[in-house]
mmCIF file of C-alpha atoms in Angstrom:
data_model
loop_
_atom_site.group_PDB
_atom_site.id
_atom_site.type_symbol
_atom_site.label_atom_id
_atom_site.label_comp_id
_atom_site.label_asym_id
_atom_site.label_seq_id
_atom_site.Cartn_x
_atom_site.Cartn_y
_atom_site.Cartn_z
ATOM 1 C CA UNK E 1 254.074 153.162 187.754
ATOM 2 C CA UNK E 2 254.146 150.846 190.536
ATOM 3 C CA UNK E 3 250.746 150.432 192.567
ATOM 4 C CA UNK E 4 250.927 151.437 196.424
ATOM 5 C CA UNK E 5 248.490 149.559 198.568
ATOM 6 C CA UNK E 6 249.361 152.862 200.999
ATOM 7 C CA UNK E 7 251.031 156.533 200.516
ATOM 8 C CA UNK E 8 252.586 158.122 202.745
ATOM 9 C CA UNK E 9 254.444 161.733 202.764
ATOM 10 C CA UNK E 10 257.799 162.452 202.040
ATOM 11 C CA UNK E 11 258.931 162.154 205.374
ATOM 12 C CA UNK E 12 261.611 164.763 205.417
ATOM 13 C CA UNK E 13 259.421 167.793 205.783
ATOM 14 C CA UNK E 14 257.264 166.049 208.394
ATOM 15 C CA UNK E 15 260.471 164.951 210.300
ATOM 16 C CA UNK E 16 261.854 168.535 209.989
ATOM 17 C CA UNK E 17 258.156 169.983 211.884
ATOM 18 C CA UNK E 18 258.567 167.502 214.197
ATOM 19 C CA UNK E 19 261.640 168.664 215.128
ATOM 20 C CA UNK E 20 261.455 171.705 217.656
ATOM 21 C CA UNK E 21 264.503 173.842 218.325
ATOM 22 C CA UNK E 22 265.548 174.571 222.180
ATOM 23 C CA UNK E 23 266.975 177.884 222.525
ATOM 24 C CA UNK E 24 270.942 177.867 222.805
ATOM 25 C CA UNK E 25 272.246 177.397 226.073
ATOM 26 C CA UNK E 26 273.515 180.758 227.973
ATOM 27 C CA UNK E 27 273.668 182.577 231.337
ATOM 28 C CA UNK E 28 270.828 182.359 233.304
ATOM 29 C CA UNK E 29 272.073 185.921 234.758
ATOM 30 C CA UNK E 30 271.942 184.817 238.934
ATOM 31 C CA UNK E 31 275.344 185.625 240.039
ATOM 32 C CA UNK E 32 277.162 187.085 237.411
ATOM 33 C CA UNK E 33 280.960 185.740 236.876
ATOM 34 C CA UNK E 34 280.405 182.485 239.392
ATOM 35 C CA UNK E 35 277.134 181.198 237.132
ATOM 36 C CA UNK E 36 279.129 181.997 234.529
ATOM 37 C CA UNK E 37 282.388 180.515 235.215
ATOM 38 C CA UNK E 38 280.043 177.370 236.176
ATOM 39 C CA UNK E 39 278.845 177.043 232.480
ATOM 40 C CA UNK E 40 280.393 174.139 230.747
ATOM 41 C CA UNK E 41 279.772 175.527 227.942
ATOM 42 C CA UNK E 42 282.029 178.758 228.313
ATOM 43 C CA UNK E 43 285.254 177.287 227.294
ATOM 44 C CA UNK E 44 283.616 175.853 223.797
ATOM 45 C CA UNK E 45 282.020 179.187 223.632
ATOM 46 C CA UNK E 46 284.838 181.471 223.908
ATOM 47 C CA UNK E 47 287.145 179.201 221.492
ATOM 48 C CA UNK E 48 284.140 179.466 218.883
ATOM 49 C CA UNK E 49 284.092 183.430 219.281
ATOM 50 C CA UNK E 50 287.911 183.525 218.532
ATOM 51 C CA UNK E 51 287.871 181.131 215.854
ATOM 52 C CA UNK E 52 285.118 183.706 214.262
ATOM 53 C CA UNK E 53 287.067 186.758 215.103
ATOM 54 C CA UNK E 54 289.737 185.471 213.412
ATOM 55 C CA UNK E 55 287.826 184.924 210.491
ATOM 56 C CA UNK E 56 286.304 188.105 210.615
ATOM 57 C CA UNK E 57 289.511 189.894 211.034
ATOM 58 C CA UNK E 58 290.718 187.948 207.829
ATOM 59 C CA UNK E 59 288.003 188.825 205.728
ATOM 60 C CA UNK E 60 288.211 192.421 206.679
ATOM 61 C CA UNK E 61 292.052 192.146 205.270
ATOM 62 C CA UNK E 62 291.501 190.571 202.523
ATOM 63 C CA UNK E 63 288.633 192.459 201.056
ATOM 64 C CA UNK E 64 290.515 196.216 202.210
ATOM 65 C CA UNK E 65 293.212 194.338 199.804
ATOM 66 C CA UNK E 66 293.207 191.743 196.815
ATOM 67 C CA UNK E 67 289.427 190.544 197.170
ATOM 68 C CA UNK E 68 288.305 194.257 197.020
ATOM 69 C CA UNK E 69 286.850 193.833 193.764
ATOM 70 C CA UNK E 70 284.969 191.109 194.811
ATOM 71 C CA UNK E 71 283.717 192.728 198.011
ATOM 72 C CA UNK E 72 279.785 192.479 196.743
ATOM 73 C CA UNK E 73 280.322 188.709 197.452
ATOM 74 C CA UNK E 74 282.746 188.345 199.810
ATOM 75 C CA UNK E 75 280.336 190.807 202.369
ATOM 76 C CA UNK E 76 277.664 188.931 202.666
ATOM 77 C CA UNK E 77 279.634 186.478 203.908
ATOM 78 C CA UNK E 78 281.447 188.163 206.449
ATOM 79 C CA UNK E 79 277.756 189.546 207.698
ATOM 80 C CA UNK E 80 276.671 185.565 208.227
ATOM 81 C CA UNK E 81 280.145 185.203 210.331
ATOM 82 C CA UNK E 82 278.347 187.816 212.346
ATOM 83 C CA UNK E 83 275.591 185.963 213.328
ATOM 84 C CA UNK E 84 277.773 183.142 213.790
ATOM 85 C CA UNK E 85 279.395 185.279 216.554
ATOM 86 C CA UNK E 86 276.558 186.429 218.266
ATOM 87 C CA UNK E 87 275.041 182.850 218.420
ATOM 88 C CA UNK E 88 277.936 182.042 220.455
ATOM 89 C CA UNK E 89 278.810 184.941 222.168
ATOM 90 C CA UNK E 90 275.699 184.621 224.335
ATOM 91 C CA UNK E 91 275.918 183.810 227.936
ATOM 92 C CA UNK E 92 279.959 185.057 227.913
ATOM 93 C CA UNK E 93 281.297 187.863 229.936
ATOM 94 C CA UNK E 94 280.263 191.142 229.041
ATOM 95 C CA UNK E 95 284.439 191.605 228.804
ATOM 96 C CA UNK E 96 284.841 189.214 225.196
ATOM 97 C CA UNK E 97 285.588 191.246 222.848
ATOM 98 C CA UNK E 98 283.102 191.774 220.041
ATOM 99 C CA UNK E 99 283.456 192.731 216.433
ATOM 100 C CA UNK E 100 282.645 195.282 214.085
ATOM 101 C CA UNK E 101 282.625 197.801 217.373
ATOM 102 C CA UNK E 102 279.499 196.321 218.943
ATOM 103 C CA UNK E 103 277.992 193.072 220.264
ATOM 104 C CA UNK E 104 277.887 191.442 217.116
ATOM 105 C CA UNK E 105 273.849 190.349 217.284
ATOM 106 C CA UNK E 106 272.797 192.820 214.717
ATOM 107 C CA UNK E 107 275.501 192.316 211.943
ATOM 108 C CA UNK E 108 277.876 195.273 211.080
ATOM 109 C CA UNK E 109 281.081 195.846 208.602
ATOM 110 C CA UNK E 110 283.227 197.092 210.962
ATOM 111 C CA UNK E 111 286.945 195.473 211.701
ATOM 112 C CA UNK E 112 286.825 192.590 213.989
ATOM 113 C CA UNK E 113 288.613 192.710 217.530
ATOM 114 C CA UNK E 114 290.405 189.513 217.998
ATOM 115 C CA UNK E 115 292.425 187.909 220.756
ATOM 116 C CA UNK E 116 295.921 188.176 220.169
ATOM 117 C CA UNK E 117 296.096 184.379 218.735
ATOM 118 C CA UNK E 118 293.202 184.919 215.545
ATOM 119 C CA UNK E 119 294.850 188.301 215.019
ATOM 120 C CA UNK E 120 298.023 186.641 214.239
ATOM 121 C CA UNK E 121 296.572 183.839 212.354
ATOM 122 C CA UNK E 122 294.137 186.173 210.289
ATOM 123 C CA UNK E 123 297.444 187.666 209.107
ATOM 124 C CA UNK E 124 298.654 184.944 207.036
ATOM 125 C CA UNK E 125 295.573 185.397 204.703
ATOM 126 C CA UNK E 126 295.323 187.527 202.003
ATOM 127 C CA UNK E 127 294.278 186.523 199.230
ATOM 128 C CA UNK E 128 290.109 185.191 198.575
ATOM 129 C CA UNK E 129 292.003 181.329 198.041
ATOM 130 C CA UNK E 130 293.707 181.393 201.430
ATOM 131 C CA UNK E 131 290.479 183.040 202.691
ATOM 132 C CA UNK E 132 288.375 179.924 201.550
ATOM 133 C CA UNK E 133 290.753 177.419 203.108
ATOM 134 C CA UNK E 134 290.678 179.774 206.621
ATOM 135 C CA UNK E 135 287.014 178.551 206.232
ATOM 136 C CA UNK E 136 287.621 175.701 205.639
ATOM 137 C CA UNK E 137 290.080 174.885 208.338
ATOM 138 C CA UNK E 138 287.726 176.802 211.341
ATOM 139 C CA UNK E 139 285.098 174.413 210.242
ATOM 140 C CA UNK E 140 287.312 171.286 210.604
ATOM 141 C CA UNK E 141 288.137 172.689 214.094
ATOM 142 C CA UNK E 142 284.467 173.224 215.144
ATOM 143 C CA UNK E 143 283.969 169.470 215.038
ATOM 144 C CA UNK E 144 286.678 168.798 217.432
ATOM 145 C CA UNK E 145 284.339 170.896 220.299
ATOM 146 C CA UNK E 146 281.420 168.557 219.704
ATOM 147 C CA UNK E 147 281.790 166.126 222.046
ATOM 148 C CA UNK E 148 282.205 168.715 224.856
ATOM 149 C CA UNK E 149 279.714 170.763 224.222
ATOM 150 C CA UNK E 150 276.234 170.601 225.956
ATOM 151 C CA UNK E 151 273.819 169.315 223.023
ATOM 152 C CA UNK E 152 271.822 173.011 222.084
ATOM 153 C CA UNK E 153 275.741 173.942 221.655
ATOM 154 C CA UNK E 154 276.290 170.879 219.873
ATOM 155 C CA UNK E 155 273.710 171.863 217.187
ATOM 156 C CA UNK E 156 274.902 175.095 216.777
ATOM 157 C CA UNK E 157 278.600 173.973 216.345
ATOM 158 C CA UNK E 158 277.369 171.372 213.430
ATOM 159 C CA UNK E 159 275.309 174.248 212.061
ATOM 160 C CA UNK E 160 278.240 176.649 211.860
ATOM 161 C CA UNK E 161 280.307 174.316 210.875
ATOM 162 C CA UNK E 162 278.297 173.658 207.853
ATOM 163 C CA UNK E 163 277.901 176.764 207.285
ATOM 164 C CA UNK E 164 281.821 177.244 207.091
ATOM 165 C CA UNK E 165 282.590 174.672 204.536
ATOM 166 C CA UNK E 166 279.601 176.408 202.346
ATOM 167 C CA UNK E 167 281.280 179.555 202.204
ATOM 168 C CA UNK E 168 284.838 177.595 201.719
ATOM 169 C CA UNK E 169 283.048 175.549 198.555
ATOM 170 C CA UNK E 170 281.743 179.366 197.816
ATOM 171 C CA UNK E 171 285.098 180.651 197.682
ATOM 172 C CA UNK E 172 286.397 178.049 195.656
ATOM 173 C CA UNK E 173 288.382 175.428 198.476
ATOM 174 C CA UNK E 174 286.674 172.054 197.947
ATOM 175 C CA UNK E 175 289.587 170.323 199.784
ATOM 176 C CA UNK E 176 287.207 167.381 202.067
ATOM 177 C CA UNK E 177 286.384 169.374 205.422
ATOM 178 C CA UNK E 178 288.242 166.302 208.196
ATOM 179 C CA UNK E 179 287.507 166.584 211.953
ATOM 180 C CA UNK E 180 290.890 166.926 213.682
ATOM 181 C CA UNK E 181 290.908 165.184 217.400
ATOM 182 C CA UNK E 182 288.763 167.002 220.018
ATOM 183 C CA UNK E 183 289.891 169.848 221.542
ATOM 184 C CA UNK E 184 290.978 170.133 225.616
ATOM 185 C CA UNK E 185 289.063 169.629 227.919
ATOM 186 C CA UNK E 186 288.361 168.647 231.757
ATOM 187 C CA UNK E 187 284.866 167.792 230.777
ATOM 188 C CA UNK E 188 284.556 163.938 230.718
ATOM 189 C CA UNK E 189 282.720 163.987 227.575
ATOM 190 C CA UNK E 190 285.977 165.510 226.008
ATOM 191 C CA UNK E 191 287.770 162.131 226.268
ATOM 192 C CA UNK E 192 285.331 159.958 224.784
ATOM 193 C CA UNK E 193 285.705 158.114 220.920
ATOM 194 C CA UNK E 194 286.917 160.678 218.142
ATOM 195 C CA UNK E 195 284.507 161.923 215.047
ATOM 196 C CA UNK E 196 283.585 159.012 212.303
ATOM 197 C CA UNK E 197 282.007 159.525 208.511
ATOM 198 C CA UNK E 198 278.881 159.716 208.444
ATOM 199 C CA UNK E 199 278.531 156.635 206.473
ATOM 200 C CA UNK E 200 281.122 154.834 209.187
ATOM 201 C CA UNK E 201 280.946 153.820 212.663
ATOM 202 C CA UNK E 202 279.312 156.573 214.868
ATOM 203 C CA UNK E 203 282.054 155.062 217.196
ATOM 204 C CA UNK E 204 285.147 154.625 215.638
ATOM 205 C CA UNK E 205 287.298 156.328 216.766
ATOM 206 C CA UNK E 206 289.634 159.131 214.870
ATOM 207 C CA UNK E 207 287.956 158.362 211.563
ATOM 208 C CA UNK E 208 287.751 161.358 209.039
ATOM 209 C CA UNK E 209 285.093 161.592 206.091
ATOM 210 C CA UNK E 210 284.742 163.946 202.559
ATOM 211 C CA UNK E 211 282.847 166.648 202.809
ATOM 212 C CA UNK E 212 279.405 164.891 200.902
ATOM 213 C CA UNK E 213 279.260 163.195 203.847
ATOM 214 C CA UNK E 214 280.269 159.823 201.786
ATOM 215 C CA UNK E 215 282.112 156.972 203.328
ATOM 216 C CA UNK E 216 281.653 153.017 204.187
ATOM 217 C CA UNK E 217 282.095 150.934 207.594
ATOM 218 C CA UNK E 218 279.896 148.953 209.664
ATOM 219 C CA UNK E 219 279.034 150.317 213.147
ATOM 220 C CA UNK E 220 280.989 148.638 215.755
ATOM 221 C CA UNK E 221 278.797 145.197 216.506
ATOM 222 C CA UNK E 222 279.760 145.880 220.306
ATOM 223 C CA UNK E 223 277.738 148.769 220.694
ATOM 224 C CA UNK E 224 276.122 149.621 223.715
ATOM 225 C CA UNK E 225 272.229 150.415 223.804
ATOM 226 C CA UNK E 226 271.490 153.950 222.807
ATOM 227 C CA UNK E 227 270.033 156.644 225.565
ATOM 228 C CA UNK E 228 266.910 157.660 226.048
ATOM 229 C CA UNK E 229 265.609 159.745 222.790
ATOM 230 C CA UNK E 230 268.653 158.538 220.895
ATOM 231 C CA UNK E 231 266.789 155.844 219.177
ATOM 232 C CA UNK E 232 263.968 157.834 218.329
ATOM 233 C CA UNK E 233 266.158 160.575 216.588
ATOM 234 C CA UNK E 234 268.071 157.823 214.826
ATOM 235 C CA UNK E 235 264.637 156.332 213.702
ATOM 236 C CA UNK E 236 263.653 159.771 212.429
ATOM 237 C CA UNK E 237 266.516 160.076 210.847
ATOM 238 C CA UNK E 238 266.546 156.387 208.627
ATOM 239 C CA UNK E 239 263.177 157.265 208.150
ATOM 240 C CA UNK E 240 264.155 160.269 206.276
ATOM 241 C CA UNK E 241 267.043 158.306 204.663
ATOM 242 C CA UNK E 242 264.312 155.865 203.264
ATOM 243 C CA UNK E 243 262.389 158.735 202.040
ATOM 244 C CA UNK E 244 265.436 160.400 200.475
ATOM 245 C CA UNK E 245 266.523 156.977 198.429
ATOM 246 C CA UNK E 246 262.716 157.092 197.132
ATOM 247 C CA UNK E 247 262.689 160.630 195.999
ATOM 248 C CA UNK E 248 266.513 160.182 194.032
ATOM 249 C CA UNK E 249 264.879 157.164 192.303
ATOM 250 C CA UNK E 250 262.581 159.852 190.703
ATOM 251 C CA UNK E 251 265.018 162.606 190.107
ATOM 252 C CA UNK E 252 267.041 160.552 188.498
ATOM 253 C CA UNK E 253 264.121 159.326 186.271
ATOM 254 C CA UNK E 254 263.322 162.847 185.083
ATOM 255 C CA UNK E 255 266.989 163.923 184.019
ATOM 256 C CA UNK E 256 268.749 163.777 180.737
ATOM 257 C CA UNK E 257 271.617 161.375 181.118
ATOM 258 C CA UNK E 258 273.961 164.460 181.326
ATOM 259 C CA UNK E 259 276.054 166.083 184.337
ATOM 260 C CA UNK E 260 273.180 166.137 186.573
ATOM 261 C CA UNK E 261 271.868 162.773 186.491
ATOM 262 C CA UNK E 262 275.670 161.414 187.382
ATOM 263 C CA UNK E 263 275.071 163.656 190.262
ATOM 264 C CA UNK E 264 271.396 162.374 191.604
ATOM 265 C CA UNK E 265 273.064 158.539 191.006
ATOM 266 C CA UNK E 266 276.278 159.823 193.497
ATOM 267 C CA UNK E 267 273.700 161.347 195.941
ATOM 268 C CA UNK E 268 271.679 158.300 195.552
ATOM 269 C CA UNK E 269 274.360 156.079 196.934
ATOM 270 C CA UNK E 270 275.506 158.680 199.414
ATOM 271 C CA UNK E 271 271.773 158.445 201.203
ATOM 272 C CA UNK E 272 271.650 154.753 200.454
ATOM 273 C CA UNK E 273 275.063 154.434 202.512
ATOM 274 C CA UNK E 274 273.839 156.971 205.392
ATOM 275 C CA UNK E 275 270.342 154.644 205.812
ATOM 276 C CA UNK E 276 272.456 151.632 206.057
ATOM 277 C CA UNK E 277 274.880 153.073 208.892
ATOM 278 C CA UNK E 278 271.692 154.140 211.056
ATOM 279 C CA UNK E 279 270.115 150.900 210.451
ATOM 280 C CA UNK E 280 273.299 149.162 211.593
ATOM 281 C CA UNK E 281 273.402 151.381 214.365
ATOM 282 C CA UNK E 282 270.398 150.545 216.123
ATOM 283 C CA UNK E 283 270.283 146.980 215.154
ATOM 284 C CA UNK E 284 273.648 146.656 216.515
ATOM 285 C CA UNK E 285 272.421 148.745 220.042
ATOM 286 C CA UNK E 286 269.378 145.758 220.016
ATOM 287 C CA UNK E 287 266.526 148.113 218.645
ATOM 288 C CA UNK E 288 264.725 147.392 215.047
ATOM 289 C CA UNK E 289 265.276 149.650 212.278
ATOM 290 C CA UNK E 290 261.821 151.237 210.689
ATOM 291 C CA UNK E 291 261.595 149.977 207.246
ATOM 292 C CA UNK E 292 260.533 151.921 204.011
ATOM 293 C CA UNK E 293 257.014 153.034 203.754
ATOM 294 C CA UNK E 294 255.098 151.319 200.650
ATOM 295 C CA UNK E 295 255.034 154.494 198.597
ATOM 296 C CA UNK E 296 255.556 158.177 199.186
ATOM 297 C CA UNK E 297 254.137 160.768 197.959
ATOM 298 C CA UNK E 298 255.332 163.819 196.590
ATOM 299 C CA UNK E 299 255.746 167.307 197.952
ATOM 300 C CA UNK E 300 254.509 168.737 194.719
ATOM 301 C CA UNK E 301 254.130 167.387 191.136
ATOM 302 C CA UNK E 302 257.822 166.353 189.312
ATOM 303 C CA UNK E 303 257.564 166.433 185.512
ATOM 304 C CA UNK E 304 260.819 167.393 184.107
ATOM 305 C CA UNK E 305 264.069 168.057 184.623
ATOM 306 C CA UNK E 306 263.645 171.574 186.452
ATOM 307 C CA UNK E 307 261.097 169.574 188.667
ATOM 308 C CA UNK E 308 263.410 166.810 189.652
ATOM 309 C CA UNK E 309 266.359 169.856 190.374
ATOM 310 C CA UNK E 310 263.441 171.268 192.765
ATOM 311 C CA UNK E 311 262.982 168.282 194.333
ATOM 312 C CA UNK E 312 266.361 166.909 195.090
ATOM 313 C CA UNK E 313 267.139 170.386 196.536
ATOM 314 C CA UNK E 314 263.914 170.085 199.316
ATOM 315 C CA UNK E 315 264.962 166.548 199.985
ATOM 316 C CA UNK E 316 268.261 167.798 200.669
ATOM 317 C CA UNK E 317 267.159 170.997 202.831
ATOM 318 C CA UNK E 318 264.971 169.089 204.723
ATOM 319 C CA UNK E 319 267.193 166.894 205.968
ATOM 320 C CA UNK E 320 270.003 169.200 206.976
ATOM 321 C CA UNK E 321 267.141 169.855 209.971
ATOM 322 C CA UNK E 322 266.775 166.149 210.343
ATOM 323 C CA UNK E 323 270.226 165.821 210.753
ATOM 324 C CA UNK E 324 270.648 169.146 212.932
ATOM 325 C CA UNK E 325 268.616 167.207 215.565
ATOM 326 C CA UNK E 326 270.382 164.295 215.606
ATOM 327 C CA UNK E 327 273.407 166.056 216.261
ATOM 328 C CA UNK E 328 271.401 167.111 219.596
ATOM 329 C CA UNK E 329 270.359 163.796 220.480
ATOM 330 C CA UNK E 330 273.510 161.609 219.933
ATOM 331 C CA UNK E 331 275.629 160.891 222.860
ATOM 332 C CA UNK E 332 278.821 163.057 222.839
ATOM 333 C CA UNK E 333 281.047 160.535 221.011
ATOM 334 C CA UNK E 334 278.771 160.068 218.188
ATOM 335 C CA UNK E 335 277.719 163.813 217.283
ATOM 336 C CA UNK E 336 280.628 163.972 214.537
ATOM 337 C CA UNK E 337 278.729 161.228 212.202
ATOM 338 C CA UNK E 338 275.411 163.718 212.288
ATOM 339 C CA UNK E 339 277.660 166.842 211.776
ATOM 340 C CA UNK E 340 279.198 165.230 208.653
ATOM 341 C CA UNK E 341 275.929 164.038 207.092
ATOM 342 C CA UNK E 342 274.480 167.696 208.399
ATOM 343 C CA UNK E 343 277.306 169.169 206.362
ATOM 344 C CA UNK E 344 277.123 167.216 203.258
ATOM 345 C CA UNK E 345 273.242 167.389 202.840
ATOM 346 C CA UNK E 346 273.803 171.477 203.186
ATOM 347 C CA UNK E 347 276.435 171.340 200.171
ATOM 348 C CA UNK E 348 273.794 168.745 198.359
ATOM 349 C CA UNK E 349 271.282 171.134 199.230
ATOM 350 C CA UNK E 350 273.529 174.431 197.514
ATOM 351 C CA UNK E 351 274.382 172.378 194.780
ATOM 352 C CA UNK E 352 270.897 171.641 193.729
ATOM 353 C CA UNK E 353 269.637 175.218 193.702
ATOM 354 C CA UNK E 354 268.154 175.488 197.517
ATOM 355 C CA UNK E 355 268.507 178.961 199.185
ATOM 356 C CA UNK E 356 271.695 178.866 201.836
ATOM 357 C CA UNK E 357 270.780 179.716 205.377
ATOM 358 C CA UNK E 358 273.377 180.973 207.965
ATOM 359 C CA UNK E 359 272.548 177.947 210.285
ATOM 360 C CA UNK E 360 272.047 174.588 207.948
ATOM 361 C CA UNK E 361 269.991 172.500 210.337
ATOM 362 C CA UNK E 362 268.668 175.340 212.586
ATOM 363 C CA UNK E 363 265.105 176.424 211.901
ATOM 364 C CA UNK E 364 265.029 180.516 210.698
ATOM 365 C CA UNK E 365 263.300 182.605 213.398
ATOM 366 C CA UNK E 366 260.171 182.760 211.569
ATOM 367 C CA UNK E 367 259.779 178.910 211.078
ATOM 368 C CA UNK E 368 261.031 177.883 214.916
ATOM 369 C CA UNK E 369 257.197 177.526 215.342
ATOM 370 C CA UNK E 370 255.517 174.168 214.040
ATOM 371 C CA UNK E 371 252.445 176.455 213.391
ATOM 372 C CA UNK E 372 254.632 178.388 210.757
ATOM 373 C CA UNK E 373 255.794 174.775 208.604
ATOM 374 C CA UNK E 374 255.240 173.668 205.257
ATOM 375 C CA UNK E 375 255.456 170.245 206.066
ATOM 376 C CA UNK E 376 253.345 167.933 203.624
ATOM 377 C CA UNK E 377 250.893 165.931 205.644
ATOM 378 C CA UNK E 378 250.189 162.154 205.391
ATOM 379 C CA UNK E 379 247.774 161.002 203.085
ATOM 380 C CA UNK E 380 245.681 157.125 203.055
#
């Protein structure tokens, strides 16, 4: 055992308290259609809502046909698409159509009401395979809206999207989830760089990544200083990066050298790869990367292999809210490279044993106070 001269916490559930949740942007209810109409959001808004209709709509088909025997897993499912919907349905005309016969907020297994468009797309699945790949593909086109969307919007996009691809790996489509080229748009933001990996370039351009999140590329070394906040949030988040390389080195101590263990050495390098890009990221915008705290200590005592399981699964759910506010704070054209690395730490996170959440990266109502965290505190 190495000596520490200091300890500090694990800094992913610290960085996840720190991080405070601003309440999804909607219609501040003045004037009615005109406020509305003036929302940039609305366009992003109503595409999400029909991209979930149409999923809804195929779910109810499939499971009223082949996938009826497996309707006691394909349900819950459909009832987190529901909360998907009402997430984004707020703030939009009273007139969108809603599913399952009412507003969507409180759930419901009723058939979805689709614009013309999802209805004919939710036709062409039937079966629980194609189902998984319509997941798949709605979370692909989620990304594309990032860069338009206002950042509260932004967050819930990544978180959705995430949430897509889980119930895609869920349903058995592990095809990599890609983000196509951003949808349009006459927002400005619309036309700036395409989505990168989230181990490339936060600005290349057009760049695609697996769905761990996985990838290599140097930033471009012409990057222009980061906004205000932008920094800090990419600070927070190599911070957590540093934090997660520490914690794999001691999973991967207390595993057999069996399935598992190749799995904490593949994570390993995928958070050794993300900590580089965000350190070449704000070295190459003129600011200096934090380096790795001395030591770290432990959430909670690991002393086998059930332990080290536990613990790669917090690392990995604690930074899905790391990276759920970076997607916030990044400037338009770099929200992909957060959404990817929010994605892949949400499959990490499922893989390892952690409880799925509708929203990866969003706190639950019950912990969007810091008063209600678990966070470890620092110690020495």
């Amino acid at each position: 055992m190495q000596r520490r001269r200091r300890r500090t916490t694990l800094a992913l559930g610290l960085l996840a308290a720190a991080a405070v949740l601003t309440a999804c942007t909607g219609s501040h209810h003045k004037d009615g259609d005109e406020q509305r109409q003036a929302d940039p959001d609305l366009p992003v808004r109503t595409r999400a809502v029909a991209a979930t209709d149409a999923l809804l709509a195929a779910y109810d088909t499939v499971i009223a046909g082949p996938g009826a025997g497996r309707a006691g897993e394909l349900q819950p499912l459909r009832a987190e698409l529901l909360r998907h919907r009402a997430a984004f349905a707020e703030g939009l005309p009273s007139a969108a159509p809603t599913a399952g016969g009412s507003t969507g907020a409180s759930g419901g297994t009723g058939t979805a009401t689709a614009s013309a468009e999802p209805a004919a797309t939710a036709t062409a699945v039937t079966t629980v395979a194609e189902l998984g790949a319509a997941e798949r593909r709605t979370a692909q086109a989620r990304l594309a809206d990032l860069p338009a969307a206002s950042p509260d919007l932004a967050r819930l996009l990544a978180a959705v999207s995430a949430s897509d691809a889980l119930h895609a790996a869920a349903l058995g489509d592990t095809t990599p989830v890609t983000a196509p080229a951003p949808a349009p748009t006459a927002s400005a933001s619309a036309s700036a760089s395409g989505p990168a990996g989230a181990s490339t370039s936060a600005a290349a351009s057009a760049s695609t990544a697996p769905a761990t999140g996985t990838g290599s590329g140097p930033p471009s070394a012409s990057a222009a200083p980061l906004p205000d906040g932008t920094a800090t949030a990419l600070q927070s988040a190599l911070a957590a990066e540093h934090a997660a390389v520490y914690g794999y080195g001691v999973v991967g101590a207390k595993l057999p050298d069996d399935q598992q263990r190749t799995d904490a050495r593949t994570a390993f390098a995928t958070h050794e790869a993300r900590r580089d890009t965000w350190r070449r990221l704000l070295a190459g915008a003129g600011a200096t990367p934090g380096a790795a705290a001395a030591g770290y200590q432990l959430p909670f005592a690991v002393a086998d292999a059930a332990g080290a399981a536990r613990l790669a699964a917090h690392i990995e759910a604690r930074l899905t809210d790391v990276y759920g506010e970076l997607v916030a704070a990044l400037p338009a054209d770099r929200r992909v490279a957060a959404a990817d690395a929010l994605r892949g730490t949400a499959l990490q996170a499922r893989r390892w044993g952690s409880a799925v959440t509708a929203f990866p990266g969003l706190p639950e109502p019950a912990a969007a106070s810091p008063s209600g965290s678990a966070a470890p505190t620092p110690t020495g």
